[in-house]
Amino acid sequence: AVNTPLAERSVDLIAHASSAGGDVSEVLRAAAHDAYEFFNLKSERRNGMMIYMIIIVMSFFVFLFVIGVLSSTFLTTMAEAGEAVAASGSSQTFMGTVDLFLYNRLFCHSALIQGFFSGLAAGIMGEGRVLAGLKYAAIMVLIAWIAFRFFI
């Protein structure tokens, strides 16, 4: 027994056409054409949505790159400037103190959230199933965790 939607639809079509009376060869030809169109539309949908899936994945990597640049250059420079102003004993304050650990933790959490929801969107758009989205989400969350654990 084959329990796929296409097989069930084809068998149902053949059974209804046979019971209504008619040329069985025409019914089989119609079922074959229906199966061909089903696979054709499925592959056409996958190819059409592939570009959107690629855009979502690339935007996630751009997000990680921007966070990495912010963390390694801008925030480090601001933290050093704040420490220099505080060490000089000046009465002026320079943005207060910049807590790099806090910002990196905030960036890490935002990257994990971004990876999870971007993965869900990519999987649903690319394959049309939530389980596929969970697969992509798990991969993107793992990439974000590795990026923050070892590189940022």
mmCIF file of N, CA, C and O in Angstrom, residues 4-16 27-28 30-32 34-35:
data_model
loop_
_atom_site.group_PDB
_atom_site.id
_atom_site.type_symbol
_atom_site.label_atom_id
_atom_site.label_comp_id
_atom_site.label_asym_id
_atom_site.label_seq_id
_atom_site.Cartn_x
_atom_site.Cartn_y
_atom_site.Cartn_z
ATOM 1 N N THR A 4 0.601 7.924 -0.346
ATOM 2 C CA THR A 4 1.027 9.265 -0.705
ATOM 3 C C THR A 4 -0.179 10.011 -1.259
ATOM 4 O O THR A 4 -1.100 9.387 -1.818
ATOM 5 N N PRO A 5 -0.193 11.307 -1.129
ATOM 6 C CA PRO A 5 -1.343 12.070 -1.638
ATOM 7 C C PRO A 5 -1.558 11.881 -3.144
ATOM 8 O O PRO A 5 -2.690 11.792 -3.608
ATOM 9 N N LEU A 6 -0.466 11.782 -3.900
ATOM 10 C CA LEU A 6 -0.591 11.607 -5.342
ATOM 11 C C LEU A 6 -1.202 10.255 -5.676
ATOM 12 O O LEU A 6 -2.087 10.162 -6.533
ATOM 13 N N ALA A 7 -0.739 9.197 -4.993
ATOM 14 C CA ALA A 7 -1.284 7.865 -5.260
ATOM 15 C C ALA A 7 -2.754 7.795 -4.872
ATOM 16 O O ALA A 7 -3.578 7.231 -5.609
ATOM 17 N N GLU A 8 -3.103 8.364 -3.745
ATOM 18 C CA GLU A 8 -4.507 8.348 -3.316
ATOM 19 C C GLU A 8 -5.388 9.114 -4.292
ATOM 20 O O GLU A 8 -6.490 8.669 -4.639
ATOM 21 N N ARG A 9 -4.894 10.255 -4.763
ATOM 22 C CA ARG A 9 -5.672 11.047 -5.704
ATOM 23 C C ARG A 9 -5.840 10.312 -7.029
ATOM 24 O O ARG A 9 -6.923 10.307 -7.623
ATOM 25 N N SER A 10 -4.777 9.665 -7.497
ATOM 26 C CA SER A 10 -4.849 8.928 -8.759
ATOM 27 C C SER A 10 -5.786 7.739 -8.651
ATOM 28 O O SER A 10 -6.609 7.498 -9.549
ATOM 29 N N VAL A 11 -5.702 6.987 -7.568
ATOM 30 C CA VAL A 11 -6.582 5.836 -7.380
ATOM 31 C C VAL A 11 -8.028 6.292 -7.265
ATOM 32 O O VAL A 11 -8.936 5.672 -7.840
ATOM 33 N N ASP A 12 -8.245 7.392 -6.549
ATOM 34 C CA ASP A 12 -9.605 7.916 -6.412
ATOM 35 C C ASP A 12 -10.160 8.350 -7.768
ATOM 36 O O ASP A 12 -11.321 8.076 -8.091
ATOM 37 N N LEU A 13 -9.340 8.998 -8.565
ATOM 38 C CA LEU A 13 -9.752 9.417 -9.898
ATOM 39 C C LEU A 13 -10.095 8.222 -10.771
ATOM 40 O O LEU A 13 -11.140 8.204 -11.440
ATOM 41 N N ILE A 14 -9.257 7.205 -10.760
ATOM 42 C CA ILE A 14 -9.495 6.008 -11.568
ATOM 43 C C ILE A 14 -10.751 5.283 -11.096
ATOM 44 O O ILE A 14 -11.575 4.845 -11.911
ATOM 45 N N ALA A 15 -10.931 5.159 -9.783
ATOM 46 C CA ALA A 15 -12.102 4.457 -9.246
ATOM 47 C C ALA A 15 -13.389 5.188 -9.613
ATOM 48 O O ALA A 15 -14.371 4.551 -10.031
ATOM 49 N N HIS A 16 -13.415 6.503 -9.477
ATOM 50 C CA HIS A 16 -14.623 7.258 -9.808
ATOM 51 C C HIS A 16 -14.934 7.195 -11.304
ATOM 52 O O HIS A 16 -16.092 7.060 -11.703
ATOM 53 N N VAL A 27 -9.081 7.281 -18.794
ATOM 54 C CA VAL A 27 -8.959 7.552 -17.359
ATOM 55 C C VAL A 27 -7.504 7.425 -16.927
ATOM 56 O O VAL A 27 -6.974 8.262 -16.184
ATOM 57 N N LEU A 28 -6.833 6.373 -17.388
ATOM 58 C CA LEU A 28 -5.423 6.179 -17.033
ATOM 59 C C LEU A 28 -4.563 7.299 -17.616
ATOM 60 O O LEU A 28 -3.624 7.761 -16.978
ATOM 61 N N ALA A 30 -5.546 10.354 -18.174
ATOM 62 C CA ALA A 30 -5.822 11.549 -17.364
ATOM 63 C C ALA A 30 -5.092 11.469 -16.020
ATOM 64 O O ALA A 30 -4.554 12.482 -15.533
ATOM 65 N N ALA A 31 -5.051 10.272 -15.413
ATOM 66 C CA ALA A 31 -4.327 10.101 -14.145
ATOM 67 C C ALA A 31 -2.834 10.317 -14.339
ATOM 68 O O ALA A 31 -2.172 10.936 -13.498
ATOM 69 N N ALA A 32 -2.299 9.821 -15.450
ATOM 70 C CA ALA A 32 -0.869 10.017 -15.731
ATOM 71 C C ALA A 32 -0.574 11.496 -15.961
ATOM 72 O O ALA A 32 0.443 12.016 -15.478
ATOM 73 N N ASP A 34 -2.263 13.997 -14.731
ATOM 74 C CA ASP A 34 -2.392 14.638 -13.418
ATOM 75 C C ASP A 34 -1.120 14.441 -12.594
ATOM 76 O O ASP A 34 -0.637 15.376 -11.952
ATOM 77 N N ALA A 35 -0.571 13.229 -12.608
ATOM 78 C CA ALA A 35 0.663 12.948 -11.859
ATOM 79 C C ALA A 35 1.825 13.767 -12.425
ATOM 80 O O ALA A 35 2.639 14.315 -11.677
#
